[in-house]
Coordinates of C-alpha atoms in Angstrom, one line a residue:
Chain A
X1 CA 7.9 3.5 -20.9
X2 CA 8.8 -0.8 -21.4
X3 CA 9.7 -2.4 -18.0
X4 CA 11.3 -5.8 -17.3
X5 CA 8.9 -5.9 -14.3
X6 CA 6.0 -6.0 -16.9
X7 CA 7.4 -9.2 -18.7
X8 CA 7.6 -11.0 -14.9
X9 CA 4.0 -9.8 -14.3
X10 CA 2.9 -11.2 -17.6
X11 CA 4.7 -14.4 -16.6
X12 CA 2.8 -14.3 -13.2
X13 CA -0.5 -14.1 -14.9
X14 CA 0.3 -16.7 -17.6
X15 CA 1.3 -19.2 -14.5
X16 CA -2.2 -18.3 -12.9
X17 CA -3.8 -19.2 -16.1
X18 CA -2.2 -22.5 -16.6
X19 CA -3.1 -23.4 -12.9
X20 CA -6.7 -22.4 -13.9
X21 CA -6.8 -24.6 -16.8
X22 CA -5.5 -27.6 -14.7
X23 CA -8.2 -27.1 -12.0
X24 CA -11.0 -26.5 -14.6
X25 CA -10.1 -29.7 -16.3
X26 CA -9.8 -31.6 -12.9
X27 CA -13.4 -30.3 -12.1
X28 CA -14.5 -31.5 -15.6
X29 CA -12.9 -34.7 -15.3
X30 CA -14.0 -35.7 -11.9
X31 CA -17.6 -35.0 -12.7
X32 CA -17.4 -37.4 -15.6
X33 CA -15.8 -40.1 -13.3
X34 CA -18.9 -39.7 -11.0
X35 CA -21.2 -41.0 -13.9
X36 CA -18.7 -43.5 -15.2
X37 CA -15.5 -44.2 -13.2
X38 CA -12.2 -45.0 -15.1
X39 CA -8.9 -45.7 -13.7
X40 CA -7.2 -43.8 -16.7
X41 CA -9.3 -40.7 -15.8
X42 CA -8.4 -41.0 -12.1
X43 CA -4.7 -41.1 -13.0
X44 CA -5.2 -38.1 -15.4
X45 CA -6.6 -36.1 -12.3
X46 CA -3.9 -36.9 -10.0
X47 CA -1.2 -35.9 -12.5
X48 CA -3.1 -32.5 -12.7
X49 CA -3.0 -32.0 -9.1
X50 CA 0.6 -33.0 -8.9
X51 CA 1.2 -30.0 -11.2
X52 CA -1.1 -27.7 -9.6
X53 CA 0.6 -28.2 -6.3
X54 CA 4.0 -27.6 -8.2
X55 CA 2.7 -24.3 -9.7
X56 CA 1.3 -23.5 -6.4
X57 CA 4.8 -23.1 -5.0
X58 CA 6.4 -21.7 -8.0
X59 CA 3.8 -18.8 -8.0
X60 CA 4.2 -17.9 -4.5
X61 CA 8.0 -18.1 -4.9
X62 CA 7.4 -15.6 -7.7
X63 CA 5.1 -13.3 -5.9
X64 CA 7.3 -13.4 -2.7
X65 CA 10.6 -12.7 -5.1
X66 CA 8.6 -9.6 -6.9
X67 CA 7.5 -8.3 -3.6
X68 CA 11.0 -8.3 -2.2
X69 CA 12.9 -7.3 -5.2
X70 CA 10.6 -4.7 -7.1
X71 CA 8.9 -3.4 -4.0
X72 CA 5.7 -2.8 -6.3
X73 CA 3.1 -0.1 -5.5
X74 CA -0.4 0.8 -6.9
X75 CA -1.7 -1.6 -9.4
X76 CA 1.3 -3.6 -9.8
X77 CA 1.2 -4.1 -6.1
X78 CA -2.6 -5.2 -6.2
X79 CA -1.9 -7.4 -9.0
X80 CA 0.9 -9.4 -7.0
X81 CA -1.3 -9.3 -3.6
X82 CA -4.3 -10.9 -5.4
X83 CA -2.0 -13.4 -7.4
X84 CA -1.0 -14.8 -4.0
X85 CA -4.7 -15.1 -3.0
X86 CA -5.9 -16.5 -6.3
X87 CA -3.2 -19.0 -6.2
X88 CA -4.2 -20.3 -2.9
X89 CA -8.0 -20.5 -4.1
X90 CA -7.0 -22.3 -7.3
X91 CA -4.8 -24.9 -5.3
X92 CA -8.0 -25.3 -2.9
X93 CA -10.3 -25.9 -5.8
X94 CA -7.8 -28.8 -7.2
X95 CA -8.1 -30.4 -3.7
X96 CA -11.8 -30.3 -4.2
X97 CA -11.3 -32.0 -7.5
X98 CA -9.4 -34.8 -5.6
X99 CA -11.8 -35.1 -3.1
X100 CA -14.7 -35.5 -5.7
X101 CA -12.4 -38.0 -7.5
X102 CA -12.4 -39.8 -4.0
X103 CA -16.5 -39.8 -4.1
X104 CA -16.5 -41.1 -7.6
X105 CA -14.4 -44.2 -6.4
X106 CA -16.7 -44.6 -3.4
X107 CA -19.6 -44.6 -5.8
X108 CA -18.2 -46.9 -8.3
X109 CA -19.7 -50.1 -6.3
X110 CA -21.2 -52.9 -8.4
X111 CA -25.2 -53.3 -8.4
X112 CA -25.6 -49.1 -7.1
X113 CA -28.6 -47.9 -8.5
X114 CA -28.8 -44.6 -10.5
X115 CA -27.7 -41.4 -8.9
X116 CA -29.6 -38.0 -9.1
X117 CA -28.5 -35.5 -11.6
X118 CA -25.9 -32.9 -10.1
X119 CA -25.2 -31.8 -13.6
X120 CA -26.6 -28.0 -13.3
X121 CA -24.7 -27.6 -9.9
X122 CA -21.5 -28.9 -11.9
X123 CA -22.2 -26.7 -14.8
X124 CA -22.6 -23.3 -12.5
X125 CA -19.4 -24.2 -10.2
X126 CA -17.4 -24.8 -13.4
X127 CA -18.6 -21.6 -15.2
X128 CA -17.9 -19.7 -12.0
X129 CA -14.3 -20.7 -12.0
X130 CA -14.0 -20.1 -15.5
X131 CA -15.6 -16.7 -15.3
X132 CA -13.6 -15.5 -12.5
X133 CA -10.5 -16.3 -14.1
X134 CA -11.5 -14.6 -17.3
X135 CA -12.7 -11.8 -15.5
X136 CA -9.1 -11.4 -13.7
X137 CA -7.3 -11.7 -17.2
X138 CA -9.6 -9.2 -18.9
X139 CA -9.9 -6.9 -15.7
X140 CA -13.8 -7.3 -16.1
X141 CA -15.4 -6.0 -13.1
X142 CA -18.9 -6.8 -14.4
X143 CA -18.0 -10.4 -15.1
X144 CA -16.7 -10.7 -11.7
X145 CA -19.8 -9.2 -10.2
X146 CA -21.8 -11.9 -12.2
X147 CA -19.8 -14.4 -10.5
X148 CA -20.8 -13.2 -7.3
X149 CA -24.5 -13.5 -8.1
X150 CA -24.0 -17.0 -9.4
X151 CA -23.0 -17.9 -6.2
X152 CA -26.6 -17.9 -4.9
X153 CA -27.5 -20.1 -8.0
X154 CA -24.9 -22.6 -6.8
X155 CA -26.1 -22.4 -3.1
X156 CA -29.8 -22.8 -4.2
X157 CA -28.9 -25.8 -6.4
X158 CA -26.8 -27.4 -3.5
X159 CA -29.9 -26.8 -1.2
X160 CA -32.1 -28.6 -3.8
X161 CA -29.7 -31.5 -4.3
X162 CA -29.3 -32.1 -0.6
X163 CA -33.1 -31.8 -0.1
X164 CA -33.6 -34.6 -2.8
X165 CA -30.9 -36.7 -1.2
X166 CA -32.4 -36.7 2.1
X167 CA -36.0 -37.4 0.6
X168 CA -34.4 -40.4 -1.2
X169 CA -32.6 -41.3 2.1
X170 CA -36.0 -41.4 3.9
X171 CA -37.5 -43.8 1.1
X172 CA -34.2 -45.8 1.4
X173 CA -33.9 -46.1 -2.3
X174 CA -30.2 -45.6 -2.0
X175 CA -27.8 -47.1 0.5
X176 CA -26.7 -44.8 3.6
X177 CA -23.1 -44.5 2.1
X178 CA -24.2 -43.6 -1.4
X179 CA -26.5 -40.7 0.0
X180 CA -23.6 -39.5 2.3
X181 CA -21.0 -39.6 -0.8
X182 CA -23.5 -37.8 -2.9
X183 CA -24.1 -35.3 -0.3
X184 CA -20.5 -34.7 -0.1
X185 CA -20.2 -34.2 -3.8
X186 CA -22.5 -31.2 -3.5
X187 CA -20.3 -29.9 -0.6
X188 CA -17.3 -30.1 -2.6
X189 CA -19.0 -28.2 -5.7
X190 CA -20.3 -25.5 -3.4
X191 CA -17.0 -25.1 -2.0
X192 CA -15.6 -24.7 -5.6
X193 CA -18.2 -22.2 -6.2
X194 CA -17.0 -20.2 -2.9
X195 CA -13.3 -20.3 -4.3
X196 CA -14.5 -18.8 -7.6
X197 CA -16.5 -16.3 -5.7
X198 CA -13.3 -15.5 -3.7
X199 CA -11.5 -15.2 -6.9
X200 CA -14.1 -12.8 -8.4
X201 CA -13.8 -10.7 -4.9
X202 CA -9.9 -10.5 -5.6
X203 CA -10.6 -9.4 -9.1
X204 CA -12.6 -6.2 -7.9
X205 CA -9.8 -5.3 -5.6
X206 CA -7.2 -5.7 -8.2
X207 CA -9.1 -3.6 -10.9
X208 CA -10.7 -1.0 -8.6
X209 CA -9.0 -1.1 -5.2
X210 CA -12.2 -1.9 -3.4
X211 CA -12.4 -4.5 -0.7
X212 CA -16.0 -6.0 -1.1
X213 CA -15.3 -8.9 1.2
X214 CA -17.7 -9.4 4.2
X215 CA -20.3 -6.7 2.5
X216 CA -17.9 -4.1 3.4
X217 CA -19.1 -1.8 0.6
X218 CA -22.8 -2.4 1.5
Chain B
X1 CA -6.3 20.4 -7.4
X2 CA -7.2 17.0 -9.4
X3 CA -7.5 14.1 -7.5
X4 CA -7.2 15.4 -4.3
X5 CA -8.9 13.6 -1.4
X6 CA -11.3 15.8 0.7
X7 CA -9.8 16.3 4.0
X8 CA -12.3 14.5 6.1
X9 CA -11.1 11.3 4.3
X10 CA -7.4 12.1 5.0
X11 CA -7.2 10.4 8.6
X12 CA -5.0 7.5 8.4
X13 CA -6.7 4.2 9.4
X14 CA -4.8 3.6 12.4
X15 CA -6.0 6.8 13.7
X16 CA -9.5 6.3 12.4
X17 CA -11.3 5.0 15.5
X18 CA -14.5 6.3 17.1
X19 CA -12.6 8.4 19.4
X20 CA -10.9 10.2 16.5
X21 CA -13.5 10.8 13.8
X22 CA -12.9 14.5 13.9
X23 CA -11.1 15.7 10.7
X24 CA -7.3 16.4 11.2
X25 CA -6.3 19.7 12.4
X26 CA -4.2 21.6 9.9
X27 CA -0.8 23.4 10.5
X28 CA -0.2 24.9 7.4
X29 CA -2.8 26.0 4.8
X30 CA -1.9 26.6 1.5
X31 CA -4.3 28.1 -1.0
X32 CA -4.0 29.2 -4.9
X33 CA -0.1 29.2 -4.5
X34 CA 1.9 30.3 -7.7
X35 CA 5.7 30.7 -7.6
X36 CA 8.0 32.0 -10.1
X37 CA 11.6 32.3 -10.9
X38 CA 11.8 35.4 -13.0
X39 CA 9.5 34.2 -16.0
X40 CA 9.6 30.8 -15.1
X41 CA 6.5 29.3 -13.2
X42 CA 7.6 26.8 -10.6
X43 CA 4.2 26.1 -9.0
X44 CA 1.0 26.5 -10.4
X45 CA -2.2 27.1 -8.4
X46 CA -1.1 24.5 -5.5
X47 CA -3.8 24.0 -2.8
X48 CA -2.4 22.0 0.1
X49 CA -3.1 21.2 3.8
X50 CA -0.1 20.0 5.9
X51 CA -1.8 18.2 8.9
X52 CA -0.7 18.9 12.3
X53 CA 1.9 16.2 14.1
X54 CA 2.0 14.0 11.1
X55 CA 4.8 13.5 8.6
X56 CA 3.9 14.6 5.0
X57 CA 6.0 13.4 2.0
X58 CA 6.3 15.3 -1.1
X59 CA 7.4 13.0 -4.1
X60 CA 7.7 13.7 -8.0
X61 CA 10.3 13.9 -10.6
X62 CA 13.3 16.2 -10.6
X63 CA 12.2 19.7 -11.2
X64 CA 8.7 19.0 -10.4
X65 CA 8.3 21.8 -7.8
X66 CA 8.4 19.9 -4.7
X67 CA 11.6 21.4 -3.1
X68 CA 10.4 24.9 -4.2
X69 CA 7.0 24.2 -2.5
X70 CA 9.0 23.0 0.6
X71 CA 11.0 26.1 0.5
X72 CA 7.9 28.5 0.2
X73 CA 6.6 27.0 3.6
X74 CA 9.4 29.2 5.7
X75 CA 10.1 31.5 2.8
X76 CA 13.4 30.3 2.1
X77 CA 12.8 31.4 -1.5
X78 CA 12.8 34.9 -0.5
X79 CA 16.5 34.8 -0.8
X80 CA 16.5 33.7 -4.5
X81 CA 16.9 36.7 -6.9
X82 CA 13.8 37.4 -9.0
X83 CA 11.7 34.8 -7.1
X84 CA 8.0 35.8 -6.4
X85 CA 5.1 33.9 -4.7
X86 CA 1.6 34.8 -5.3
X87 CA -1.4 32.9 -3.0
X88 CA -1.7 32.3 0.5
X89 CA 0.3 30.3 2.9
X90 CA -1.2 30.5 6.6
X91 CA 0.7 28.9 9.4
X92 CA -1.8 28.3 12.3
X93 CA -4.1 30.9 10.7
X94 CA -1.6 33.5 10.1
X95 CA -0.3 34.5 6.5
X96 CA 3.5 33.9 6.4
X97 CA 3.6 36.7 3.9
X98 CA 1.9 39.4 5.8
X99 CA 3.5 42.5 6.2
X100 CA 4.1 42.1 10.2
X101 CA 5.8 38.7 9.6
X102 CA 9.3 38.3 11.2
X103 CA 10.9 36.0 8.8
X104 CA 13.6 35.0 11.2
X105 CA 10.8 34.1 13.7
X106 CA 9.0 32.4 11.0
X107 CA 12.3 30.1 10.3
X108 CA 12.4 29.4 13.9
X109 CA 8.9 28.1 14.0
X110 CA 9.5 26.5 10.8
X111 CA 12.8 24.7 10.8
X112 CA 14.6 23.1 7.8
X113 CA 17.1 20.4 7.5
X114 CA 18.9 20.2 4.0
X115 CA 20.0 17.3 1.7
X116 CA 23.6 17.8 2.7
X117 CA 24.3 18.2 6.3
X118 CA 25.5 21.5 6.9
X119 CA 27.2 21.6 10.4
X120 CA 29.0 25.0 11.2
X121 CA 32.7 24.5 11.8
X122 CA 32.4 24.6 15.4
X123 CA 32.0 22.3 18.4
X124 CA 29.0 20.1 18.8
X125 CA 27.7 22.2 21.7
X126 CA 28.2 25.6 19.7
X127 CA 26.4 24.0 16.8
X128 CA 23.3 23.1 18.9
X129 CA 23.3 26.1 20.9
X130 CA 23.8 28.5 17.7
X131 CA 20.2 29.3 17.2
X132 CA 19.6 30.0 20.8
X133 CA 22.5 32.6 20.8
X134 CA 21.1 34.2 17.6
X135 CA 17.6 34.5 19.5
X136 CA 19.4 36.6 22.3
X137 CA 19.5 33.7 25.0
X138 CA 22.6 33.9 27.2
X139 CA 22.0 32.0 30.3
X140 CA 24.4 29.0 30.3
X141 CA 22.3 26.8 32.0
X142 CA 19.2 27.5 29.5
X143 CA 21.8 26.7 26.7
X144 CA 23.2 23.4 28.5
X145 CA 19.7 21.9 28.9
X146 CA 18.6 22.8 25.5
X147 CA 21.6 21.4 23.9
X148 CA 21.2 18.1 25.9
X149 CA 17.1 18.0 25.1
X150 CA 17.7 18.6 21.4
X151 CA 20.5 16.2 21.2
X152 CA 18.4 13.6 23.1
X153 CA 15.3 14.2 20.5
X154 CA 17.6 13.8 17.8
X155 CA 18.8 10.7 18.9
X156 CA 22.4 11.8 19.0
X157 CA 22.9 12.4 23.0
X158 CA 24.3 9.0 23.7
X159 CA 26.9 9.1 20.9
X160 CA 28.2 12.7 21.6
X161 CA 27.6 13.3 25.2
X162 CA 31.4 12.9 26.3
X163 CA 32.5 14.9 23.3
X164 CA 30.4 18.1 23.0
X165 CA 33.5 20.2 22.6
X166 CA 34.6 17.8 19.7
X167 CA 34.5 19.4 16.4
X168 CA 31.1 18.7 14.5
X169 CA 32.8 18.1 11.3
X170 CA 34.7 15.1 12.8
X171 CA 31.4 13.2 13.3
X172 CA 30.1 10.9 10.7
X173 CA 27.6 12.0 7.6
X174 CA 24.6 10.4 9.6
X175 CA 25.8 12.0 13.0
X176 CA 26.3 15.2 11.0
X177 CA 22.6 15.1 9.8
X178 CA 21.2 14.5 13.0
X179 CA 23.3 17.1 14.7
X180 CA 21.7 19.3 12.0
X181 CA 18.3 18.0 13.2
X182 CA 19.2 18.8 16.8
X183 CA 20.3 22.5 15.8
X184 CA 16.8 22.8 14.3
X185 CA 15.1 21.3 17.0
X186 CA 16.9 23.5 19.7
X187 CA 14.8 26.5 18.7
X188 CA 11.5 24.6 19.4
X189 CA 9.9 25.0 15.9
X190 CA 6.3 23.6 15.4
X191 CA 7.2 22.4 11.9
X192 CA 10.2 20.7 10.3
X193 CA 11.0 20.9 6.8
X194 CA 13.1 18.1 5.4
X195 CA 14.7 18.3 2.0
X196 CA 15.9 14.7 1.2
X197 CA 17.5 14.3 4.6
X198 CA 18.9 10.7 4.1
X199 CA 19.8 11.0 0.1
X200 CA 23.5 11.0 1.1
X201 CA 23.5 8.5 3.8
X202 CA 24.2 4.6 4.0
X203 CA 21.2 2.6 4.9
X204 CA 22.1 2.3 8.6
X205 CA 22.2 6.0 8.9
X206 CA 19.2 6.3 6.7
X207 CA 17.2 3.9 9.1
X208 CA 18.2 6.1 12.0
X209 CA 17.0 9.2 10.5
X210 CA 13.7 7.4 9.7
X211 CA 13.2 6.1 13.1
X212 CA 14.0 9.6 14.6
X213 CA 11.4 11.2 12.1
X214 CA 8.8 8.6 13.5
X215 CA 9.8 9.8 16.9
X216 CA 9.5 13.2 16.2
X217 CA 6.0 13.4 14.5
X218 CA 4.1 13.3 17.7
X219 CA 5.8 16.5 19.0
X220 CA 6.4 18.1 15.2
X221 CA 4.7 18.6 12.0
X222 CA 7.1 17.5 9.6
X223 CA 7.3 17.8 5.8
X224 CA 9.7 15.9 3.8
X225 CA 10.9 15.9 0.4
X226 CA 12.2 12.4 -1.1
X227 CA 13.0 10.7 -4.2
X228 CA 12.8 7.6 -2.3
X229 CA 9.4 6.4 -2.6
X230 CA 9.9 3.4 -0.2
X231 CA 11.0 6.0 2.4
X232 CA 7.8 8.0 1.8
X233 CA 5.5 5.0 2.1
X234 CA 7.5 3.9 5.4
X235 CA 7.5 7.1 7.3
X236 CA 4.5 9.4 6.1
X237 CA 1.0 9.6 6.8
X238 CA 0.3 11.6 4.0
X239 CA 1.8 12.1 0.6
X240 CA 1.4 14.8 -2.1
X241 CA 2.7 14.1 -5.6
X242 CA 3.9 16.8 -7.9
X243 CA 4.5 17.0 -11.5
X244 CA 5.4 20.1 -13.6
X245 CA 4.6 22.3 -10.9
X246 CA 1.0 21.1 -10.3
X247 CA 0.1 19.1 -7.3
X248 CA -1.3 16.1 -9.1
X249 CA -2.6 14.3 -6.2
X250 CA -2.8 14.5 -2.2
X251 CA -3.9 12.0 0.2
X252 CA -3.2 9.4 2.6
X253 CA 0.0 7.6 1.8
X254 CA -1.6 4.2 2.0
X255 CA -4.1 5.3 -0.7
X256 CA -1.7 7.0 -2.8
X257 CA 0.6 3.9 -3.0
X258 CA -2.2 1.5 -3.4
X259 CA -4.9 2.9 -5.3
X260 CA -4.1 6.4 -6.5
X261 CA -7.0 8.3 -8.2
X262 CA -4.8 9.9 -10.9
X263 CA -2.9 7.8 -13.7
X264 CA -0.1 10.1 -13.5
X265 CA 0.4 9.3 -10.0
X266 CA -0.1 5.5 -10.7
X267 CA 2.7 5.8 -13.4
X268 CA 5.0 7.4 -11.0
X269 CA 4.8 5.2 -8.2
X270 CA 4.9 2.0 -10.4
X271 CA 8.0 3.7 -12.3
X272 CA 6.1 3.7 -15.6
X273 CA 6.9 7.5 -15.9
X274 CA 8.7 7.8 -19.4

C-alpha cells in the first residue's frame, strides 16, 4: 500500500546520503591538503562543512517532525531513530575533516621535511565511512559487520603510525610541532573510523533490531 | 501460534531485574481456542497466556477476532445464538467451560467494560451498588463502603462524592465510562476486560481512562481491545496482534512495536496493511 510517509522516509535517506557524500569529500580533500596545502582546497572544505552543518539541523528537524506527526513503529521507527544518530555521527566526521584541514595548515611550513605515509590509515577510515553508508542504504548487515572488523585495522594502523612518529621524535628528525600535528592527524582519522563503526552498529539495529553496542550481543 | 515469544521472554524490561527473573504468572491460559458464529469461524486455534496484574492489549483490523476473543474470556459470547467455542480457557487453572462453572460468578471475577458507556438510568450510587445487590448483599454500610472504594479506584469519587444521588446519565461521557469501570470494580473482580473503552471519548477523558488503567494494573489483570495503536503502546505490557481469526504474534509491547517477528505485524503497526 502506497504511503505518503514512505516519500518522507525516502527524503530522509537521501538527505543523509547527501551529507555522507559531503563528509567523504571532506576527508578526501583534507587528506590531499596534508600532502600539498592549497588555499582553494581549504575553502572548498569549509564550504562543505557549512553545508554539512545546515543538513545536520535540517535532518534533525525532519526526524523530530516525523516522530511527532507520524508516530512511527517497527522498521519506520528504527529508521528514524538511527537517522538521528547517523546524522550526529556524520556531523562529527565533518568536524574531523575540519580538524585535519587545520593540521594541514600547521604542517604547511617552509623547509619542513617529508612526512610519514598515512595513506593506508586514510584509505581505511574513508572506506569505512563509505561502507557504513552503503550498508545503511542497502540494509546490508554483512557489510556493516565488515566495517566493525575494519575498525581493528584502523586502530592497528594508527598505533603503527604513532609508533613511527614517536621513533622519529626520538631521533629529532622532525620538529616537535611537526610530530604533534601528525599524531593529531592519526587521532582524527581514528575518530573518523570510530564514527563509521557507530554508523555500522546503527545499521545493524535498523535492519535486525539488534543492539550490538558495548558487546551486548556477545 | 506463529511468531510468539516464549513466556520466559515475556517479562517487560523494567521488571526484568535480578529480583524478578521468574517467568510471569499466568491468570488466563487459552489453548487451541476455536470459535464459531454458526458456520463462520471467528477464531482459529488461538493459544494465549494472559499475564497476571499486567495490561494486555489486543490489536488488529476490524473483524479480526479480537473482540470475539475478549468476550470468550468471560463467556459473554454464550448469549449469541449459534455461537460455539472449542478449546480451553483456564482462569487460575479452572476451565471456564467446565460443567460446574457458575457463569454469573465467572463474570463477577472477569468484569467487562464496553466501548459505549452503558450506565443504568439510576443514580450514581445505585449504578455502583447494582452488582452487589444482585450478589445478595443488603448491608447498607458494606454497600456504602464498596461504592466509595470503587468510585475512588475509578478516579471518580472526587467528582461525584457530593452528588451520589444524581442521575448517572447526567454525567459526561468520560465520567459515565469511569462509572462503568467503578460498577465493574464494585464486585471485586480479578480481571477487567475492556472493549475499546476510550474510543468514544475526547483526548482529556481518554487520558483519564489511560491513567486509570495504569493505576489499576497493580491490583487487576486487564485485557483491552483497542484500535488506537499509540494507546496500546502507552498502556500495555503485552500485545497480541490478531488477523482473520488468528493470533499472528504475541509478546512484550516494546518488542511488538519496535522489532516484530512477523511481517504481517510489521505491516499492521506501520500502517502498511492494505
